[in-house]
Amino acid sequence: MRSFRFDGNGWELWPSSPLTGIAVGRPYGFGDDEVWGFNAKQLFRFDNFYRTWRGAWDWNAEGSRTMVSVGDKGIWALTPDGKVYSDPPVALRGGSGWRTMPGSLVSLAVHDSVWGVDASGRVFRWNGASWEPLPNEPMQCISVFDRTCWALSVKNQVFWTTGHDWTPAGGNLGVVKAICAGALRRPFHGVCWALNAANQLFLYSSPFPGRWATEWKLAPSEILGEIRSLTGGALGCPWVLNSNGHIFRQDPHRPEEIAWERIQGELTAIAVGPGSIWGL
């Protein structure tokens, strides 16, 4: 798949090798956004100075579980066999620069903290030296933003935690298919979105005191069609792709109304960073 960058009005094509996934973030909380793309064998980094994609690492393995996550805590990657790597040096973005981390995971989520899920559904938080388990029922997926990890359990319940005990988010959401953490506006207002099997979209506010009511609210979503994916981030949450590849985003100027804005183009994936938006 080809890569595109959103310039505020449309999508600008940036030629690259075929990619199956893309991640955008601001490592260590400063500087420009970094953009990483990957396929089953190769990891790529977009060079902001030369404005081109560069190969960064050969996976040396086939498989579909390759992924990269970029955030304030650096760049983290998984190989197809579940090995964890992180933080290549700024001056050396090649294979020899990656650090092998302990553990075996099937997914990662990085923002201002690092979280992972193993093959049995256990959730872990990285404490700087090791993975700390957070006991609970097995989880299907996690999403991280604003110091909070949100998780969807195998029993179809949504939980959140800031690193200690899990708190159930409650709500009568039906069968939830996906969750998405992000922000509605600046200053960042952390929220979580949930999509159920009936194509209904729900919004839950930040669990921190003083920020809106902490309950699920049914969001208007008829304009979106059949939702295929949700993507959160700091530039408005969420961005939505429907089954036709049509693109929508939460209007950042009208967050209280949960108003949707149609963006031109058709994509299969979107990645939202603090200062840029990319798609495939």
mmCIF file of C-alpha atoms in Angstrom:
data_model
loop_
_atom_site.group_PDB
_atom_site.id
_atom_site.type_symbol
_atom_site.label_atom_id
_atom_site.label_comp_id
_atom_site.label_asym_id
_atom_site.label_seq_id
_atom_site.Cartn_x
_atom_site.Cartn_y
_atom_site.Cartn_z
ATOM 1 C CA MET A 1 0.000 0.000 0.000
ATOM 2 C CA ARG A 2 1.132 3.565 -0.728
ATOM 3 C CA SER A 3 1.674 6.181 1.970
ATOM 4 C CA PHE A 4 0.046 9.612 2.119
ATOM 5 C CA ARG A 5 0.374 12.628 4.406
ATOM 6 C CA PHE A 6 -2.566 14.916 5.179
ATOM 7 C CA ASP A 7 -1.626 18.564 4.529
ATOM 8 C CA GLY A 8 -4.779 20.072 6.008
ATOM 9 C CA ASN A 9 -6.645 20.075 2.720
ATOM 10 C CA GLY A 10 -5.863 16.769 1.046
ATOM 11 C CA TRP A 11 -3.529 13.777 0.902
ATOM 12 C CA GLU A 12 0.012 14.115 -0.459
ATOM 13 C CA LEU A 13 1.565 10.936 -1.863
ATOM 14 C CA TRP A 14 5.015 9.939 -0.562
ATOM 15 C CA PRO A 15 6.372 7.000 -2.614
ATOM 16 C CA SER A 16 7.558 4.041 -0.553
ATOM 17 C CA SER A 17 7.923 0.304 -0.645
ATOM 18 C CA PRO A 18 4.586 -1.501 -0.138
ATOM 19 C CA LEU A 19 3.535 -1.025 3.502
ATOM 20 C CA THR A 20 1.061 -2.971 5.623
ATOM 21 C CA GLY A 21 1.114 -0.659 8.643
ATOM 22 C CA ILE A 22 2.140 2.824 9.726
ATOM 23 C CA ALA A 23 2.749 4.603 13.049
ATOM 24 C CA VAL A 24 3.237 8.284 13.924
ATOM 25 C CA GLY A 25 4.404 9.842 17.169
ATOM 26 C CA ARG A 26 6.802 12.218 18.870
ATOM 27 C CA PRO A 27 9.499 10.158 20.629
ATOM 28 C CA TYR A 28 10.554 11.424 24.015
ATOM 29 C CA GLY A 29 7.942 14.193 23.883
ATOM 30 C CA PHE A 30 9.841 16.747 21.776
ATOM 31 C CA GLY A 31 10.980 17.493 18.243
ATOM 32 C CA ASP A 32 9.150 16.635 15.046
ATOM 33 C CA ASP A 33 6.805 13.735 14.575
ATOM 34 C CA GLU A 34 8.483 10.509 13.481
ATOM 35 C CA VAL A 35 6.746 8.301 10.954
ATOM 36 C CA TRP A 36 7.432 4.579 10.739
ATOM 37 C CA GLY A 37 6.080 2.112 8.223
ATOM 38 C CA PHE A 38 6.445 -1.635 8.027
ATOM 39 C CA ASN A 39 5.607 -4.792 6.170
ATOM 40 C CA ALA A 40 6.247 -8.452 6.966
ATOM 41 C CA LYS A 41 9.994 -8.169 6.354
ATOM 42 C CA GLN A 42 11.091 -4.562 6.493
ATOM 43 C CA LEU A 43 10.836 -1.581 8.827
ATOM 44 C CA PHE A 44 11.039 1.934 7.336
ATOM 45 C CA ARG A 45 11.472 5.422 8.766
ATOM 46 C CA PHE A 46 10.466 8.611 7.000
ATOM 47 C CA ASP A 47 13.453 10.956 6.886
ATOM 48 C CA ASN A 48 12.062 14.414 7.710
ATOM 49 C CA PHE A 49 15.221 16.174 6.475
ATOM 50 C CA TYR A 50 15.529 14.473 3.082
ATOM 51 C CA ARG A 51 11.767 13.949 2.773
ATOM 52 C CA THR A 52 12.007 10.313 1.816
ATOM 53 C CA TRP A 53 11.478 6.826 3.245
ATOM 54 C CA ARG A 54 14.551 4.862 4.347
ATOM 55 C CA GLY A 55 14.873 1.209 5.248
ATOM 56 C CA ALA A 56 15.609 0.781 8.931
ATOM 57 C CA TRP A 57 15.542 -2.906 9.753
ATOM 58 C CA ASP A 58 15.082 -6.292 8.119
ATOM 59 C CA TRP A 59 12.718 -8.441 10.182
ATOM 60 C CA ASN A 60 14.267 -11.621 8.721
ATOM 61 C CA ALA A 61 10.962 -13.365 9.328
ATOM 62 C CA GLU A 62 7.616 -13.825 7.637
ATOM 63 C CA GLY A 63 4.343 -13.169 9.449
ATOM 64 C CA SER A 64 1.571 -10.701 10.061
ATOM 65 C CA ARG A 65 2.150 -9.647 13.667
ATOM 66 C CA THR A 66 4.663 -6.956 12.888
ATOM 67 C CA MET A 67 3.808 -3.638 14.480
ATOM 68 C CA VAL A 68 5.375 -0.369 15.600
ATOM 69 C CA SER A 69 4.147 2.120 18.202
ATOM 70 C CA VAL A 70 5.630 5.597 18.687
ATOM 71 C CA GLY A 71 5.079 7.951 21.610
ATOM 72 C CA ASP A 72 6.664 9.983 24.391
ATOM 73 C CA LYS A 73 8.445 6.831 25.607
ATOM 74 C CA GLY A 74 10.201 6.219 22.312
ATOM 75 C CA ILE A 75 9.806 3.792 19.429
ATOM 76 C CA TRP A 76 8.772 0.227 20.199
ATOM 77 C CA ALA A 77 8.413 -2.651 17.767
ATOM 78 C CA LEU A 78 7.262 -6.270 17.698
ATOM 79 C CA THR A 79 8.565 -8.974 15.389
ATOM 80 C CA PRO A 80 6.240 -11.646 14.013
ATOM 81 C CA ASP A 81 7.306 -14.097 16.730
ATOM 82 C CA GLY A 82 6.483 -11.660 19.562
ATOM 83 C CA LYS A 83 9.956 -10.359 20.378
ATOM 84 C CA VAL A 84 10.051 -6.798 21.706
ATOM 85 C CA TYR A 85 12.522 -4.086 20.639
ATOM 86 C CA SER A 86 12.768 -0.391 21.485
ATOM 87 C CA ASP A 87 14.532 2.960 21.209
ATOM 88 C CA PRO A 88 17.009 3.036 18.339
ATOM 89 C CA PRO A 89 19.512 5.866 18.828
ATOM 90 C CA VAL A 90 18.682 9.082 16.983
ATOM 91 C CA ALA A 91 21.949 9.019 15.033
ATOM 92 C CA LEU A 92 21.781 5.321 14.141
ATOM 93 C CA ARG A 93 18.470 4.031 12.826
ATOM 94 C CA GLY A 94 19.685 0.662 11.635
ATOM 95 C CA GLY A 95 19.439 -2.933 12.787
ATOM 96 C CA SER A 96 22.349 -2.684 15.211
ATOM 97 C CA GLY A 97 20.723 0.218 17.066
ATOM 98 C CA TRP A 98 17.687 -1.618 18.455
ATOM 99 C CA ARG A 99 17.634 -2.863 22.037
ATOM 100 C CA THR A 100 16.109 -6.256 22.730
ATOM 101 C CA MET A 101 13.563 -6.004 25.528
ATOM 102 C CA PRO A 102 12.310 -8.810 27.778
ATOM 103 C CA GLY A 103 8.981 -10.510 27.303
ATOM 104 C CA SER A 104 6.883 -11.832 24.454
ATOM 105 C CA LEU A 105 3.872 -9.782 23.302
ATOM 106 C CA VAL A 106 1.230 -9.787 20.582
ATOM 107 C CA SER A 107 0.479 -6.052 20.749
ATOM 108 C CA LEU A 108 1.929 -2.787 22.063
ATOM 109 C CA ALA A 109 0.566 0.663 22.841
ATOM 110 C CA VAL A 110 2.887 3.622 23.509
ATOM 111 C CA HIS A 111 2.078 7.194 24.480
ATOM 112 C CA ASP A 112 3.310 8.740 27.739
ATOM 113 C CA SER A 113 3.589 5.183 29.079
ATOM 114 C CA VAL A 114 4.219 1.774 27.479
ATOM 115 C CA TRP A 115 1.774 -1.119 27.660
ATOM 116 C CA GLY A 116 1.653 -4.579 26.128
ATOM 117 C CA VAL A 117 -0.582 -7.625 25.830
ATOM 118 C CA ASP A 118 0.695 -11.193 25.696
ATOM 119 C CA ALA A 119 -0.790 -14.201 23.914
ATOM 120 C CA SER A 120 -2.953 -15.132 26.921
ATOM 121 C CA GLY A 121 -4.503 -11.665 27.136
ATOM 122 C CA ARG A 122 -2.538 -10.460 30.164
ATOM 123 C CA VAL A 123 -1.791 -6.717 30.213
ATOM 124 C CA PHE A 124 1.596 -5.366 31.308
ATOM 125 C CA ARG A 125 3.016 -1.906 31.968
ATOM 126 C CA TRP A 126 6.703 -1.168 31.364
ATOM 127 C CA ASN A 127 8.304 0.316 34.505
ATOM 128 C CA GLY A 128 11.617 1.194 32.883
ATOM 129 C CA ALA A 129 13.269 -2.125 33.667
ATOM 130 C CA SER A 130 10.636 -4.858 33.376
ATOM 131 C CA TRP A 131 7.012 -5.584 32.574
ATOM 132 C CA GLU A 132 4.597 -5.268 35.514
ATOM 133 C CA PRO A 133 1.437 -7.375 35.151
ATOM 134 C CA LEU A 134 -1.932 -5.846 35.967
ATOM 135 C CA PRO A 135 -4.118 -8.759 37.106
ATOM 136 C CA ASN A 136 -7.578 -8.920 35.577
ATOM 137 C CA GLU A 137 -9.549 -11.092 33.192
ATOM 138 C CA PRO A 138 -7.903 -11.556 29.767
ATOM 139 C CA MET A 139 -8.083 -8.566 27.447
ATOM 140 C CA GLN A 140 -8.711 -8.493 23.701
ATOM 141 C CA CYS A 141 -7.070 -5.144 23.011
ATOM 142 C CA ILE A 142 -5.773 -1.951 24.624
ATOM 143 C CA SER A 143 -5.554 1.725 23.695
ATOM 144 C CA VAL A 144 -3.419 4.311 25.525
ATOM 145 C CA PHE A 145 -3.600 8.097 25.835
ATOM 146 C CA ASP A 146 -3.381 10.815 28.500
ATOM 147 C CA ARG A 147 -1.679 8.640 31.134
ATOM 148 C CA THR A 148 -4.514 6.107 30.916
ATOM 149 C CA CYS A 149 -4.722 2.587 29.468
ATOM 150 C CA TRP A 150 -8.139 1.460 28.257
ATOM 151 C CA ALA A 151 -8.797 -2.239 27.682
ATOM 152 C CA LEU A 152 -11.559 -4.413 26.224
ATOM 153 C CA SER A 153 -11.916 -7.732 28.018
ATOM 154 C CA VAL A 154 -12.821 -11.085 26.492
ATOM 155 C CA LYS A 155 -16.129 -10.748 28.385
ATOM 156 C CA ASN A 156 -16.892 -7.579 26.444
ATOM 157 C CA GLN A 157 -16.320 -5.138 29.292
ATOM 158 C CA VAL A 158 -14.323 -1.910 29.028
ATOM 159 C CA PHE A 159 -11.847 -1.056 31.810
ATOM 160 C CA TRP A 160 -9.382 1.753 32.427
ATOM 161 C CA THR A 161 -6.322 2.097 34.635
ATOM 162 C CA THR A 162 -3.525 4.560 35.301
ATOM 163 C CA GLY A 163 -1.179 1.772 36.392
ATOM 164 C CA HIS A 164 -2.723 0.318 39.521
ATOM 165 C CA ASP A 165 -6.152 -1.320 39.792
ATOM 166 C CA TRP A 166 -8.536 -1.698 36.873
ATOM 167 C CA THR A 167 -11.763 0.321 37.003
ATOM 168 C CA PRO A 168 -14.793 -0.872 35.002
ATOM 169 C CA ALA A 169 -16.188 1.815 32.721
ATOM 170 C CA GLY A 170 -19.651 0.242 32.867
ATOM 171 C CA GLY A 171 -22.341 1.108 30.361
ATOM 172 C CA ASN A 172 -24.750 -0.892 28.233
ATOM 173 C CA LEU A 173 -22.748 -0.899 25.032
ATOM 174 C CA GLY A 174 -23.801 -4.166 23.435
ATOM 175 C CA VAL A 175 -21.095 -6.316 21.868
ATOM 176 C CA VAL A 176 -18.041 -4.046 21.597
ATOM 177 C CA LYS A 177 -15.774 -4.557 18.569
ATOM 178 C CA ALA A 178 -13.173 -1.855 19.124
ATOM 179 C CA ILE A 179 -12.035 0.861 21.527
ATOM 180 C CA CYS A 180 -10.007 3.987 20.857
ATOM 181 C CA ALA A 181 -8.356 6.417 23.295
ATOM 182 C CA GLY A 182 -7.446 9.954 22.317
ATOM 183 C CA ALA A 183 -8.253 13.639 22.820
ATOM 184 C CA LEU A 184 -11.022 15.939 21.707
ATOM 185 C CA ARG A 185 -9.312 19.308 21.837
ATOM 186 C CA ARG A 186 -6.439 21.375 23.178
ATOM 187 C CA PRO A 187 -5.624 21.424 26.035
ATOM 188 C CA PHE A 188 -5.837 17.665 25.688
ATOM 189 C CA HIS A 189 -9.072 16.254 26.998
ATOM 190 C CA GLY A 190 -8.680 12.490 27.276
ATOM 191 C CA VAL A 191 -11.555 10.318 26.134
ATOM 192 C CA CYS A 192 -12.333 6.792 25.007
ATOM 193 C CA TRP A 193 -14.574 5.708 22.150
ATOM 194 C CA ALA A 194 -16.227 2.306 21.759
ATOM 195 C CA LEU A 195 -17.723 0.763 18.629
ATOM 196 C CA ASN A 196 -20.231 -2.057 18.978
ATOM 197 C CA ALA A 197 -21.420 -4.767 16.606
ATOM 198 C CA ALA A 198 -24.523 -2.727 15.741
ATOM 199 C CA ASN A 199 -22.274 0.042 14.355
ATOM 200 C CA GLN A 200 -23.077 2.331 17.292
ATOM 201 C CA LEU A 201 -20.373 4.659 18.539
ATOM 202 C CA PHE A 202 -20.090 5.645 22.208
ATOM 203 C CA LEU A 203 -17.978 8.308 23.929
ATOM 204 C CA TYR A 204 -16.611 8.107 27.483
ATOM 205 C CA SER A 205 -14.899 11.085 29.072
ATOM 206 C CA SER A 206 -11.594 11.129 30.908
ATOM 207 C CA PRO A 207 -11.617 9.421 34.321
ATOM 208 C CA PHE A 208 -9.775 12.343 35.871
ATOM 209 C CA PRO A 209 -11.866 14.614 38.162
ATOM 210 C CA GLY A 210 -13.208 17.880 36.789
ATOM 211 C CA ARG A 211 -13.378 16.829 33.145
ATOM 212 C CA TRP A 212 -16.947 16.324 31.983
ATOM 213 C CA ALA A 213 -19.251 13.549 33.252
ATOM 214 C CA THR A 214 -17.677 10.106 33.444
ATOM 215 C CA GLU A 215 -20.253 8.054 31.571
ATOM 216 C CA TRP A 216 -20.864 6.643 28.113
ATOM 217 C CA LYS A 217 -22.723 8.818 25.642
ATOM 218 C CA LEU A 218 -24.155 7.582 22.351
ATOM 219 C CA ALA A 219 -22.551 9.591 19.558
ATOM 220 C CA PRO A 220 -24.306 10.446 16.303
ATOM 221 C CA SER A 221 -22.753 8.277 13.627
ATOM 222 C CA GLU A 222 -25.289 7.804 10.817
ATOM 223 C CA ILE A 223 -23.194 9.914 8.438
ATOM 224 C CA LEU A 224 -20.239 7.556 8.879
ATOM 225 C CA GLY A 225 -21.749 4.459 7.295
ATOM 226 C CA GLU A 226 -20.401 1.062 8.352
ATOM 227 C CA ILE A 227 -17.368 1.855 10.518
ATOM 228 C CA ARG A 228 -14.297 -0.263 9.826
ATOM 229 C CA SER A 229 -11.706 1.349 12.117
ATOM 230 C CA LEU A 230 -11.169 4.086 14.708
ATOM 231 C CA THR A 231 -7.893 5.917 15.219
ATOM 232 C CA GLY A 232 -7.186 8.250 18.130
ATOM 233 C CA GLY A 233 -4.585 10.912 18.652
ATOM 234 C CA ALA A 234 -3.842 14.410 19.814
ATOM 235 C CA LEU A 235 -5.260 16.235 16.790
ATOM 236 C CA GLY A 236 -8.874 15.306 17.441
ATOM 237 C CA CYS A 237 -10.338 11.892 18.145
ATOM 238 C CA PRO A 238 -11.294 9.790 16.469
ATOM 239 C CA TRP A 239 -10.573 9.538 12.793
ATOM 240 C CA VAL A 240 -12.903 7.016 11.204
ATOM 241 C CA LEU A 241 -12.626 4.819 8.143
ATOM 242 C CA ASN A 242 -15.762 3.138 6.884
ATOM 243 C CA SER A 243 -16.168 -0.018 4.815
ATOM 244 C CA ASN A 244 -15.813 1.986 1.588
ATOM 245 C CA GLY A 245 -12.554 3.582 2.717
ATOM 246 C CA HIS A 246 -14.225 6.966 3.211
ATOM 247 C CA ILE A 247 -12.538 9.188 5.802
ATOM 248 C CA PHE A 248 -14.138 11.180 8.601
ATOM 249 C CA ARG A 249 -12.782 13.024 11.590
ATOM 250 C CA GLN A 250 -14.183 14.553 14.738
ATOM 251 C CA ASP A 251 -14.471 18.280 14.024
ATOM 252 C CA PRO A 252 -11.860 19.791 16.408
ATOM 253 C CA HIS A 253 -13.740 23.111 16.421
ATOM 254 C CA ARG A 254 -17.004 21.561 17.657
ATOM 255 C CA PRO A 255 -16.032 18.861 20.181
ATOM 256 C CA GLU A 256 -19.078 19.211 22.424
ATOM 257 C CA GLU A 257 -21.404 18.568 19.465
ATOM 258 C CA ILE A 258 -19.585 15.408 18.343
ATOM 259 C CA ALA A 259 -19.739 16.746 14.801
ATOM 260 C CA TRP A 260 -18.156 14.809 11.930
ATOM 261 C CA GLU A 261 -16.212 16.199 9.003
ATOM 262 C CA ARG A 262 -15.765 14.256 5.759
ATOM 263 C CA ILE A 263 -12.187 14.293 4.458
ATOM 264 C CA GLN A 264 -11.569 13.703 0.768
ATOM 265 C CA GLY A 265 -9.873 10.508 -0.365
ATOM 266 C CA GLU A 266 -10.088 6.799 0.394
ATOM 267 C CA LEU A 267 -7.681 4.900 2.667
ATOM 268 C CA THR A 268 -7.235 1.537 4.360
ATOM 269 C CA ALA A 269 -5.378 2.784 7.477
ATOM 270 C CA ILE A 270 -4.697 6.059 9.316
ATOM 271 C CA ALA A 271 -2.079 7.037 11.925
ATOM 272 C CA VAL A 272 -2.464 10.267 13.926
ATOM 273 C CA GLY A 273 0.464 11.971 15.648
ATOM 274 C CA PRO A 274 0.829 15.176 17.683
ATOM 275 C CA GLY A 275 1.610 17.205 14.568
ATOM 276 C CA SER A 276 0.822 15.105 11.501
ATOM 277 C CA ILE A 277 -1.570 12.571 10.035
ATOM 278 C CA TRP A 278 -0.593 9.770 7.672
ATOM 279 C CA GLY A 279 -2.514 7.089 5.835
ATOM 280 C CA LEU A 280 -2.175 4.067 3.613
#
